[in-house]
Amino acid sequence: AQTVTQSQPEMSVQEAETVTLSCTYDTSESDYYLFWYKQPPSRQMILVIRQEAYKQQNATENRFSVNFQKAAKSFSLKISDSQLGDAAMYFCAYRSPYFGNEKLTFGTGTRLTIIP
Amino acid sequence: NAGVTQTPKFQVLKTGQSMTLQCAQDMNHNSMYWYRQDPGMGLRLIYYSASEGTTDKGEVPNGYNVSRLNKREFSLRLESAAPSQTSVYFCASASSYGYTFGSGTRLTVV
């Protein structure tokens, strides 16, 4: 079974600064997907970024980028130029690649606070 | 708007009462999921349905039952609610590309 670990229950960053959220995972599969989800106080789960394991290039979405280290099974999220709207819970998640098995395994989350 | 609709958004139950959480998607996805979210534990899979007519247990199925009524609808039933089932429940549907989540149901069992 796959496991996902987020070792930082809480993080804080000054507005406009950069912050990195950590995620490690354990799997015996060679191909898979990794995700970062944002959950603001509204409770909605919002996809931030997605990474396919067979792609060596790190995914980027505007101010959000990942550092994907497949051998180390590490998948960190970097948020540049932090904004007040980035304050939320962030969840790292793993998914197997097989059709009909799109179950997500989540980490326990990191609560990000933005300091004005 | 296309998406996943969950009802109700909030519910308070007494211990021993039963209820059904409803979920419907119009994404034409084959697979659907029920997760629960508890503080410090992330989201954990309760049950899922890979396709219409099939259901399987997830990580924390005890105390729950599900029904995949058709391709669109996937309901979660608590037959005899317990305080340990106080949680936020999310329904989701998925394609090979990604997930679409409902807005969640906050359930309190007193």
Short mmCIF file of N, CA, C and O in Angstrom, two decimals, chain A residues 37 39 43-45 50 91 95 99-100 102-104 106-108, chain B residues 9 31 33 35 37 40 42 45 50 90 96-97 99 101 103-104:
data_model
loop_
_atom_site.label_atom_id
_atom_site.label_comp_id
_atom_site.label_asym_id
_atom_site.label_seq_id
_atom_site.Cartn_x
_atom_site.Cartn_y
_atom_site.Cartn_z
N TYR A 37 -3.12 19.58 -3.53
CA TYR A 37 -4.44 20.18 -3.44
C TYR A 37 -4.41 21.28 -2.38
O TYR A 37 -3.77 21.15 -1.34
N GLN A 39 -6.90 23.54 0.17
CA GLN A 39 -8.23 23.60 0.77
C GLN A 39 -8.35 24.88 1.60
O GLN A 39 -7.88 24.95 2.73
N ARG A 43 -13.57 25.08 2.37
CA ARG A 43 -13.59 23.62 2.40
C ARG A 43 -13.45 22.99 1.01
O ARG A 43 -13.26 21.78 0.89
N GLN A 44 -13.53 23.77 -0.03
CA GLN A 44 -13.44 23.23 -1.38
C GLN A 44 -12.03 22.68 -1.63
O GLN A 44 -11.03 23.29 -1.22
N MET A 45 -11.93 21.54 -2.29
CA MET A 45 -10.63 20.95 -2.66
C MET A 45 -10.28 21.46 -4.06
O MET A 45 -11.00 21.21 -5.02
N ARG A 50 -0.14 19.05 -10.74
CA ARG A 50 -0.12 17.60 -10.97
C ARG A 50 1.20 17.23 -11.61
O ARG A 50 1.71 17.96 -12.48
N PHE A 91 -2.65 19.72 0.74
CA PHE A 91 -2.53 18.27 0.82
C PHE A 91 -1.76 17.73 -0.37
O PHE A 91 -2.02 18.10 -1.52
N ARG A 95 -1.58 8.87 -6.63
CA ARG A 95 -2.55 8.06 -7.35
C ARG A 95 -1.87 7.07 -8.26
O ARG A 95 -0.90 7.41 -8.95
N PHE A 99 -6.25 2.45 -15.00
CA PHE A 99 -7.64 2.80 -15.28
C PHE A 99 -8.56 2.06 -14.31
O PHE A 99 -8.40 0.88 -14.08
N GLY A 100 -9.51 2.79 -13.75
CA GLY A 100 -10.43 2.20 -12.79
C GLY A 100 -9.89 2.16 -11.38
O GLY A 100 -10.58 1.74 -10.45
N GLU A 102 -8.42 5.01 -9.64
CA GLU A 102 -7.97 6.39 -9.45
C GLU A 102 -8.03 6.82 -8.00
O GLU A 102 -8.12 8.00 -7.70
N LYS A 103 -7.95 5.86 -7.08
CA LYS A 103 -7.99 6.22 -5.65
C LYS A 103 -6.83 7.14 -5.32
O LYS A 103 -5.71 6.92 -5.75
N LEU A 104 -7.13 8.16 -4.52
CA LEU A 104 -6.10 9.06 -4.03
C LEU A 104 -5.73 8.69 -2.60
O LEU A 104 -6.60 8.45 -1.78
N PHE A 106 -3.89 10.44 0.53
CA PHE A 106 -3.53 11.79 0.95
C PHE A 106 -2.54 11.78 2.11
O PHE A 106 -2.55 10.88 2.96
N GLY A 107 -1.73 12.84 2.16
CA GLY A 107 -0.98 13.13 3.38
C GLY A 107 -1.89 13.82 4.39
O GLY A 107 -3.06 14.09 4.11
N THR A 108 -1.33 14.11 5.55
CA THR A 108 -2.13 14.68 6.63
C THR A 108 -2.29 16.20 6.52
O THR A 108 -3.04 16.79 7.29
N LYS B 9 -25.28 19.98 3.08
CA LYS B 9 -23.98 20.59 3.39
C LYS B 9 -23.66 20.48 4.88
O LYS B 9 -22.50 20.42 5.26
N SER B 31 -15.73 6.53 -12.36
CA SER B 31 -15.44 6.21 -10.97
C SER B 31 -15.87 7.32 -10.02
O SER B 31 -15.80 8.49 -10.35
N TYR B 33 -16.13 8.32 -5.52
CA TYR B 33 -15.44 8.05 -4.27
C TYR B 33 -16.13 8.78 -3.11
O TYR B 33 -16.67 9.88 -3.30
N TYR B 35 -14.84 10.10 0.70
CA TYR B 35 -13.75 10.29 1.65
C TYR B 35 -14.31 10.95 2.91
O TYR B 35 -15.29 11.68 2.86
N GLN B 37 -12.80 13.46 6.13
CA GLN B 37 -11.68 14.29 6.54
C GLN B 37 -11.77 14.59 8.02
O GLN B 37 -12.78 15.15 8.49
N GLY B 40 -5.94 16.52 11.36
CA GLY B 40 -4.66 15.84 11.53
C GLY B 40 -4.54 14.51 10.80
O GLY B 40 -3.52 13.83 10.92
N GLY B 42 -5.85 14.07 7.32
CA GLY B 42 -6.05 14.17 5.89
C GLY B 42 -7.39 13.59 5.47
O GLY B 42 -8.32 13.48 6.27
N LEU B 45 -10.16 7.28 2.42
CA LEU B 45 -11.15 6.70 1.53
C LEU B 45 -12.07 5.76 2.30
O LEU B 45 -11.61 4.83 2.98
N ALA B 50 -15.66 1.90 -9.01
CA ALA B 50 -14.85 2.07 -10.22
C ALA B 50 -15.72 2.22 -11.46
O ALA B 50 -15.29 2.82 -12.45
N PHE B 90 -16.50 14.04 1.86
CA PHE B 90 -16.37 14.51 0.49
C PHE B 90 -16.70 13.38 -0.47
O PHE B 90 -16.21 12.26 -0.33
N SER B 96 -9.29 9.60 -15.91
CA SER B 96 -7.86 9.28 -15.91
C SER B 96 -7.02 10.53 -15.69
O SER B 96 -5.88 10.43 -15.25
N TYR B 97 -7.60 11.71 -15.98
CA TYR B 97 -6.83 12.93 -15.82
C TYR B 97 -6.86 13.47 -14.40
O TYR B 97 -5.84 13.89 -13.87
N TYR B 99 -9.43 14.53 -10.58
CA TYR B 99 -10.58 14.45 -9.70
C TYR B 99 -11.41 15.72 -9.75
O TYR B 99 -10.88 16.80 -9.95
N PHE B 101 -14.10 17.27 -6.90
CA PHE B 101 -14.66 17.07 -5.57
C PHE B 101 -15.96 17.84 -5.39
O PHE B 101 -16.13 18.93 -5.95
N SER B 103 -18.47 19.81 -2.54
CA SER B 103 -18.13 20.86 -1.57
C SER B 103 -18.13 20.37 -0.13
O SER B 103 -17.82 21.13 0.78
N GLY B 104 -18.47 19.11 0.09
CA GLY B 104 -18.36 18.53 1.41
C GLY B 104 -19.62 18.61 2.24
O GLY B 104 -20.47 19.49 2.04
#
